[in-house]
Coordinates of C-alpha atoms and ligand atoms in Angstrom, one line a residue:
X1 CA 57.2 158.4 109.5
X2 CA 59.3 156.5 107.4
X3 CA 60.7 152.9 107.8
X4 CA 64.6 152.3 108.2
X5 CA 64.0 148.6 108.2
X6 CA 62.4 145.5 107.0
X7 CA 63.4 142.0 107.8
X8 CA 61.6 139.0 105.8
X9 CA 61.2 135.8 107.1
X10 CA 60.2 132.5 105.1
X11 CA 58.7 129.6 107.4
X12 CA 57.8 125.9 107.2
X13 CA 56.5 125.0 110.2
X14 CA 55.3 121.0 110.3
X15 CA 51.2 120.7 111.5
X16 CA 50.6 117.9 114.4
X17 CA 48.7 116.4 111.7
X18 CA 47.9 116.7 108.2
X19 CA 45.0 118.6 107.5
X20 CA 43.2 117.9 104.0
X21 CA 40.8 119.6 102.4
X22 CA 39.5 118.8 98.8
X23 CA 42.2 120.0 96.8
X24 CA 44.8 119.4 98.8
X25 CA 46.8 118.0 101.9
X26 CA 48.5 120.4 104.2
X27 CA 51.4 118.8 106.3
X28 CA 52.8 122.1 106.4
X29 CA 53.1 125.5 107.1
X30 CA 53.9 128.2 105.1
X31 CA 54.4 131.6 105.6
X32 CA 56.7 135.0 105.3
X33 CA 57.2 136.7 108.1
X34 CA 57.1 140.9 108.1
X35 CA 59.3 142.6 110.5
X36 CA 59.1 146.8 110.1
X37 CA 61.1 149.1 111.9
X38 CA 59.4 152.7 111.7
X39 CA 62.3 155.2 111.8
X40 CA 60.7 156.7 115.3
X41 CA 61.9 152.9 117.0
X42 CA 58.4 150.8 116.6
X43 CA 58.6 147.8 115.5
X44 CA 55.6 146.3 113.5
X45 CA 54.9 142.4 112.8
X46 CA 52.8 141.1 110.0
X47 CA 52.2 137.6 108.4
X48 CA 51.8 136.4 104.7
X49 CA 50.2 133.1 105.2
X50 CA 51.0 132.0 101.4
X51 CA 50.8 128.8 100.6
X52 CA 52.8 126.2 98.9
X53 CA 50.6 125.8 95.9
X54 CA 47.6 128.2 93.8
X55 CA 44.8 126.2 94.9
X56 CA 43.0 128.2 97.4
X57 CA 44.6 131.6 95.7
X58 CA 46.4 132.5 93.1
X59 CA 49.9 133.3 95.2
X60 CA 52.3 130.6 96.4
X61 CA 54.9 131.2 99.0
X62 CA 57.6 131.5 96.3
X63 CA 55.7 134.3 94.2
X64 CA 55.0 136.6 97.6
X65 CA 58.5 136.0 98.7
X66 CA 59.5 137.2 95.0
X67 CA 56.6 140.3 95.5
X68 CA 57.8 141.1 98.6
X69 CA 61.4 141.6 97.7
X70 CA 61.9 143.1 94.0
X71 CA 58.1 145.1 93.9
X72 CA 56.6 145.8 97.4
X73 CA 59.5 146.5 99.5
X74 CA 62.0 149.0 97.8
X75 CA 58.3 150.6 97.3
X76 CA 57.6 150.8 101.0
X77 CA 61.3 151.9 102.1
X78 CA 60.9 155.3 100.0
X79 CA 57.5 156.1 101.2
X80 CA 56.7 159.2 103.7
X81 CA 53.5 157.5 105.7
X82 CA 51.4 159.8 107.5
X83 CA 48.3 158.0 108.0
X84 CA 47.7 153.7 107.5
X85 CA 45.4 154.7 104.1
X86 CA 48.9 155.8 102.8
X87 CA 50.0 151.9 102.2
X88 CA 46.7 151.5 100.6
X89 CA 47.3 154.0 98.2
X90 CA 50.9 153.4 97.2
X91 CA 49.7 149.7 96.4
X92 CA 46.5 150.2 94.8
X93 CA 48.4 149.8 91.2
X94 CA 48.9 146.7 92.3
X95 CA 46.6 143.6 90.7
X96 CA 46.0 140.7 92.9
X97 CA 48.6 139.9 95.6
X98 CA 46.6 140.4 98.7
X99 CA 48.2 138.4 100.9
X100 CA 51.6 140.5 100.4
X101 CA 49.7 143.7 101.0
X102 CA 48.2 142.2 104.1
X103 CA 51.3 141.6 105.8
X104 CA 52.5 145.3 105.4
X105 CA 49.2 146.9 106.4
X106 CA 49.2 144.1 109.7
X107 CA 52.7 145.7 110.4
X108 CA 51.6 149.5 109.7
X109 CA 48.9 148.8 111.6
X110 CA 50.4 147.7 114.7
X111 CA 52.8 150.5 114.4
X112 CA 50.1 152.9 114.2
X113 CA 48.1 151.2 117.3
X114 CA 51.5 151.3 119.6
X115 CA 51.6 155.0 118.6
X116 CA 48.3 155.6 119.9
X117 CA 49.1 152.9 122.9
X118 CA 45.7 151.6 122.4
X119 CA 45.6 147.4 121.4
X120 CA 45.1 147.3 117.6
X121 CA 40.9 145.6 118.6
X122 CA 40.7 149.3 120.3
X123 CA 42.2 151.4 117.5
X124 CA 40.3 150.0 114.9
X125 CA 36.9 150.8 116.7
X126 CA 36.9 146.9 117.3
X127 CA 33.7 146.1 119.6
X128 CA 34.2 142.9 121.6
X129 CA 37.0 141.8 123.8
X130 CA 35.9 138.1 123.5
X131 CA 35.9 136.5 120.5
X132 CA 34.1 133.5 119.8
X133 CA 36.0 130.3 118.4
X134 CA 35.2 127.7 115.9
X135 CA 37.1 124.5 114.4
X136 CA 37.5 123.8 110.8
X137 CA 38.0 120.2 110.6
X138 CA 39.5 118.3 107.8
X139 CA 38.6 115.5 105.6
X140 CA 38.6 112.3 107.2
X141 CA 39.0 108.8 106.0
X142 CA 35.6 107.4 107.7
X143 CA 32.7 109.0 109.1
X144 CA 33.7 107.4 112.4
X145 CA 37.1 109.0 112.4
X146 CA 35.3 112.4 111.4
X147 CA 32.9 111.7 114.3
X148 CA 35.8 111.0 116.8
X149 CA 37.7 114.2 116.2
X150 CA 34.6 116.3 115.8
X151 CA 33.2 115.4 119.3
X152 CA 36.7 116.2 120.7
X153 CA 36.2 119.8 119.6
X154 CA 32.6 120.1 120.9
X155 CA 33.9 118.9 124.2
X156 CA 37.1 121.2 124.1
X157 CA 33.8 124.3 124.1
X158 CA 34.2 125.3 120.2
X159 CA 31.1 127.1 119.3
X160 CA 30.3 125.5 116.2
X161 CA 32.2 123.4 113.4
X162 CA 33.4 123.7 110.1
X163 CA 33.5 120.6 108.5
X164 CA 35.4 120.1 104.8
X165 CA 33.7 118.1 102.4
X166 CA 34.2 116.7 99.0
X167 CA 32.1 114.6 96.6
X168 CA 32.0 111.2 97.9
X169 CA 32.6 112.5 101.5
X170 CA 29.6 114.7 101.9
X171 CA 26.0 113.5 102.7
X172 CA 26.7 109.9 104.7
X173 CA 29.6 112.1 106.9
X174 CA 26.9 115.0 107.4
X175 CA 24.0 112.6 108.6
X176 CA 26.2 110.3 110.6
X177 CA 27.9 113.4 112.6
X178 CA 24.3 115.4 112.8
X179 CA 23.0 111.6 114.4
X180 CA 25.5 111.3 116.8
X181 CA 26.3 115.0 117.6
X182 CA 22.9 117.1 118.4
X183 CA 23.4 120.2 120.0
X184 CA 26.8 121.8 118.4
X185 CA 26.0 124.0 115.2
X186 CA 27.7 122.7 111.8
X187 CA 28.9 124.1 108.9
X188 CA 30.4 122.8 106.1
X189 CA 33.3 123.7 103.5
X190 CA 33.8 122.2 100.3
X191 CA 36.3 124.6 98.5
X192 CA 35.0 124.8 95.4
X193 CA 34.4 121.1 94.7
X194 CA 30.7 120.9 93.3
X195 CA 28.9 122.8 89.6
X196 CA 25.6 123.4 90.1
X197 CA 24.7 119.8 88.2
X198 CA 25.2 118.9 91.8
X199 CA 22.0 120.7 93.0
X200 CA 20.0 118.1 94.3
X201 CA 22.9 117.4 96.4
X202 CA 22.6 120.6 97.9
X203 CA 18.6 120.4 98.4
X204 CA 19.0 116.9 100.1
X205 CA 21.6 119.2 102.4
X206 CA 18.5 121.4 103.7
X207 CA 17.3 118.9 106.1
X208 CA 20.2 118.8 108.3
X209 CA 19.6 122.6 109.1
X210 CA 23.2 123.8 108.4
X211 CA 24.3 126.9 109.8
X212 CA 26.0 127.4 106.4
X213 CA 27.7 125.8 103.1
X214 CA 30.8 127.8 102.4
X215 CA 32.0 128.1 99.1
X216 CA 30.5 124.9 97.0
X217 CA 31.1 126.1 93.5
X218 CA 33.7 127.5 91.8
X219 CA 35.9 130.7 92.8
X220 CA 34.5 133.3 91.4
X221 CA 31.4 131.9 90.0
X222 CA 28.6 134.4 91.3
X223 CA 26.4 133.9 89.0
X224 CA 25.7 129.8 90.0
X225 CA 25.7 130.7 93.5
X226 CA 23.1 132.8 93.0
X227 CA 21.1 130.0 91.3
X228 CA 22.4 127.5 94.0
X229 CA 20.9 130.0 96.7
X230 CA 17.6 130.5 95.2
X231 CA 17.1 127.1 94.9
X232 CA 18.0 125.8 98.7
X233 CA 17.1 127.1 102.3
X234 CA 20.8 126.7 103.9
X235 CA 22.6 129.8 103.3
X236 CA 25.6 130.1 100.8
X237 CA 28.9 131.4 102.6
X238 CA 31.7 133.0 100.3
X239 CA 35.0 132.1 101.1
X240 CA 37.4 131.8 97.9
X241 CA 35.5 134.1 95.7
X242 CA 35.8 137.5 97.5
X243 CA 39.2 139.3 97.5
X244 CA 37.9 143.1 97.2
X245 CA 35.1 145.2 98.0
X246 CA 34.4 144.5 94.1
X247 CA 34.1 141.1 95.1
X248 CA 31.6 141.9 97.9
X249 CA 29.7 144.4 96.1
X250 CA 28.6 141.7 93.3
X251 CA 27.8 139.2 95.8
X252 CA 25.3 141.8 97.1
X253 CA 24.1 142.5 94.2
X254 CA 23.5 138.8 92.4
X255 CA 22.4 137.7 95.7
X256 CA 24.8 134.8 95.5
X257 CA 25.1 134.1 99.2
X258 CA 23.7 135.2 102.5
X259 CA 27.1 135.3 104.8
X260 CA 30.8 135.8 103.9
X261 CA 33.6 134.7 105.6
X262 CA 36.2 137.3 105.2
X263 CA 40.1 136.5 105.8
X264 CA 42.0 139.5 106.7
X265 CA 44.8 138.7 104.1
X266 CA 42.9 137.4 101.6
X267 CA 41.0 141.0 101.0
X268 CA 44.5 142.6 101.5
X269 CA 44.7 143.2 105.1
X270 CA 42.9 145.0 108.2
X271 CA 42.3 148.6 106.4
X272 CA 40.1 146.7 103.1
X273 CA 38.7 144.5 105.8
X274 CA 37.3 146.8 108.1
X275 CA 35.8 148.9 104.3
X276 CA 34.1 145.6 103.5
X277 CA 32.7 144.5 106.6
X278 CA 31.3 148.1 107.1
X279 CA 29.9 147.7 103.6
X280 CA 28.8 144.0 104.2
X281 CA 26.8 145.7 107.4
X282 CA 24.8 147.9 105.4
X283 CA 23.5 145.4 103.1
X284 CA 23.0 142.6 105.9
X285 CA 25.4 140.3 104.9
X286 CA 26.8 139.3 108.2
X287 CA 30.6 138.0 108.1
X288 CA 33.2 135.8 110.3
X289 CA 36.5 135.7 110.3
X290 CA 38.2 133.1 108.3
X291 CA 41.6 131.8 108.7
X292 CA 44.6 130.2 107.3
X293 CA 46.4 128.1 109.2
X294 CA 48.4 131.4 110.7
X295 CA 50.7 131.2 113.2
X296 CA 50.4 133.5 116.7
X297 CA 51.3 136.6 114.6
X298 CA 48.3 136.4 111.9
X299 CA 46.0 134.8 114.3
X300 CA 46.1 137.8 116.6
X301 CA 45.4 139.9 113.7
X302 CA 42.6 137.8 112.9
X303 CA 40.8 137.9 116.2
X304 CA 41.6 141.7 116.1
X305 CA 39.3 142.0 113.0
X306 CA 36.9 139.5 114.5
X307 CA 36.1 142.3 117.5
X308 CA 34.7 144.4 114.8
X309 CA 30.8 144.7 114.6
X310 CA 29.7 142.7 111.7
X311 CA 31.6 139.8 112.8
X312 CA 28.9 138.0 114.4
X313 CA 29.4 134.5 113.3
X314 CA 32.4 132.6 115.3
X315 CA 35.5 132.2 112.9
X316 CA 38.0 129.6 112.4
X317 CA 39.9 130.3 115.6
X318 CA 41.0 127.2 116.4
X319 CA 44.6 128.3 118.6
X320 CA 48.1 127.9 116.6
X321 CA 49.4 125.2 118.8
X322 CA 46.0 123.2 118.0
X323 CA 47.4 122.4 114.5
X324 CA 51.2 123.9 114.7
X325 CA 54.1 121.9 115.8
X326 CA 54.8 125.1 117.8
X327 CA 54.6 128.6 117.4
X328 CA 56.7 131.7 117.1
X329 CA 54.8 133.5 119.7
X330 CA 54.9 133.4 123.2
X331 CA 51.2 134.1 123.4
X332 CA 48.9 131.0 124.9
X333 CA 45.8 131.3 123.3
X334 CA 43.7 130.0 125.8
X335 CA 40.1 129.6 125.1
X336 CA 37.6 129.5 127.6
X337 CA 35.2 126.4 128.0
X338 CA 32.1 128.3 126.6
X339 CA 34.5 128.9 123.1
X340 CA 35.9 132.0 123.6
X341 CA 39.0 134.3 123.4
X342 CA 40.2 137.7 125.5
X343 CA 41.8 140.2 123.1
X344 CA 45.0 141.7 125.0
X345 CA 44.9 145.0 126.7
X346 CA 48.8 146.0 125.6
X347 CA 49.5 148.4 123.0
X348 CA 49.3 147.4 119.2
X349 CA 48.9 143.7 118.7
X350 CA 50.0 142.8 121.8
X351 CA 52.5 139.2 120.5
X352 CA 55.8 138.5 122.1
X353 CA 57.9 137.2 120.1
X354 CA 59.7 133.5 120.4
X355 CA 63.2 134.5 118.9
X356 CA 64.4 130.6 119.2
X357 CA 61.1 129.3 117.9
X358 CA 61.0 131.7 115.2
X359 CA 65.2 131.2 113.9
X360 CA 64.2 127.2 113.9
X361 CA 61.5 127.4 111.7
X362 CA 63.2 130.0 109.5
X363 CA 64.2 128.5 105.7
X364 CA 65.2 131.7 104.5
X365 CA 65.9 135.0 105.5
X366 CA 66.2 138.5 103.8
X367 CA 66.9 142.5 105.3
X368 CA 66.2 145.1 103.5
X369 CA 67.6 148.7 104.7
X370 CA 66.8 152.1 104.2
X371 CA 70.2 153.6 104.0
Ligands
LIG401 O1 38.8 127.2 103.0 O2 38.7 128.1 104.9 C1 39.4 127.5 104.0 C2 42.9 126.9 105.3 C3 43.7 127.3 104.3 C4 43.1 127.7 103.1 C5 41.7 127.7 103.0 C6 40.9 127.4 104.2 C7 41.6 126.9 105.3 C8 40.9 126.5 106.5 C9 41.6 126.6 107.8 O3 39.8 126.1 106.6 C10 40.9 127.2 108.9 C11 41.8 127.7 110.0 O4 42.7 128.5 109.8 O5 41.6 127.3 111.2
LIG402 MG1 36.9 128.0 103.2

């Protein structure tokens, strides 16, 4: 197979509200847009959810657009693909950049799935049809406010929540929602916001039996979340300090958390995820599936990966519409009462399209062609 077309598309899409998070305020939505034509007349979708600035990862929107265009693409255009491994290993040159390479191998993928006709959750050996949501929930001005919007998600049937925190707005929130909210499971979030001279913070954290802290320290710090984690009883999640099996494999070893949250583009797309969680598996590390703030397209491909058999946590799966002024997909993602979400039945990733929806919230636009 070889591809006779690419179109890229650059989005800002406004969120309902802001969402903020302790190093920074989202009001809106980035993202580049991968549309692959296979030269046997598939067309493949993938999504880059870069964001505006390097706080979370070390891409913006502007460099993956600038990736895309001058290093990836001309790349993928020349390439004979047999197999999905084959994008893997044209790239593998390639330092950093993940969330680029995560929108080619989402569109490969779903190519490859349509081939088959099986939905992408079948051909990737995926094991569950229903996948089981969770919020994340942003930083809120009061405890009060957190409190109001937290018992709104419970209600809605979420299966736990993700809470973010930040120093200041940690301990008092936690206590005050754990009071008034007894029977849905919490996590928190801080993205990186605490050293380990914040330890005792962390012990005083045991006592409201957290299903998990995710990613307290710094981003790629393994060796003081191992510390951290010997020294408290709540298990350490990583988030922001795994982007490869490398990653994973020193997590494993230095024992610096019990659970990792893996996002599909952040470890470079459904192929690396599906090596990692395998890998994650073996060691007992279980995983869930993070997200992004992705639109229909990359949420899709996240509950895809979520069917898989080590994801056995409930993700960030809160539906695009939840957050997204609207979305380019056509797709409701309706979650059930008890939290959950059917994977479709049709071939490949199984999105339609919302041409309108998708030209409105286009900023920029680029088609690359292979004669
Ligand atoms: O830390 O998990 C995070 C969004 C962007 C960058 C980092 C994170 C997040 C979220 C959003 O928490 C969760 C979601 O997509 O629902
Ligand atoms: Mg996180």
């Amino acid at each position: 197979m070889k591809i006779s077309r690419i179109e890229l598309f650059k989005l800002n899409i406004p969120l309902k509200v802001p969402f903020i998070v302790s190093k920074n305020k989202f009001t809106i939505k980035t993202a580049i847009i991968i549309k692959i034509y296979s030269s046997d007349g598939i067309i493949g979708w993938g999504e880059s959810p870069q964001l505006e600035t390097p706080w979370y990862i070390s891409e913006t929107i502007k460099s993956g657009w600038n990736m895309l265009k001058d290093i990836y693409i001309p790349r993928l255009l020349d390439l004979k693909i047999e197999k999905p491994k084959d994008i893997i290993d044209e790239f593998s040159w390639i330092q950093g950049n993940q969330l680029c390479l995560a929108a080619i191998d989402a569109a490969i993928m779903d190519i490859f799935a349509q081939r088959s006709n099986l939905p992408l959750w079948k051909y990737i050996n995926g094991e569950r049809e229903e996948i089981e949501a969770g919020a994340s929930i942003g930083i809120h001005e009061t405890p009060e406010a957190l409190l109001e919007t937290s018992f709104a998600k419970q209600e809605e049937g979420y299966k736990r929540l993700k809470i973010k925190i930040k120093p200041g707005k940690d301990i008092e929130y936690i206590k005050y929602l754990k009071k008034h909210l007894n029977y849905i499971p919490i996590m928190i979030d801080a993205n990186s916001a605490y050293t380990l001279n914040d330890i005792d913070l962390f012990k005083k954290l045991d006592q409201f039996n957290l299903m998990m802290i995710e990613q307290p320290l710094e981003n790629r710090d393994f060796v003081h979340h191992s510390i951290l984690q010997k020294n408290i009883e709540t298990p350490v999640c990583l988030d922001e300090s795994i982007h490869s099996i490398y990653d994973a494999e020193t997590a494993a070893a230095l024992k610096s958390c019990k659970i990792i949250n893996i996002k599909p583009p952040r470890v470079g797309g459904i192929q690396n995820t599906i090596k990692m969680q395998t890998y994650l598996e073996e060691n007992n590390i279980p995983v869930w599936c993070g997200g992004m703030l992705e639109t229909g397209i990359g949420r899709m491909f996240n509950m895809a990966c979520a069917s898989l058999s080590n994801f056995s946590l409930p993700g960030d799966m809160r539906p695009p519409l939840d957050f997204l002024e609207m979305d380019i997909v056509d797709n409701n993602f309706n979650m059930t009462k008890d939290g959950t979400f059917k994977l479709p039945d049709n071939p490949g990733i199984g999105i339609t399209i919302n041409k309108k929806a998708l030209e409105k919230y286009t900023v920029d636009k680029k088609i690359f062609s292979a004669y």
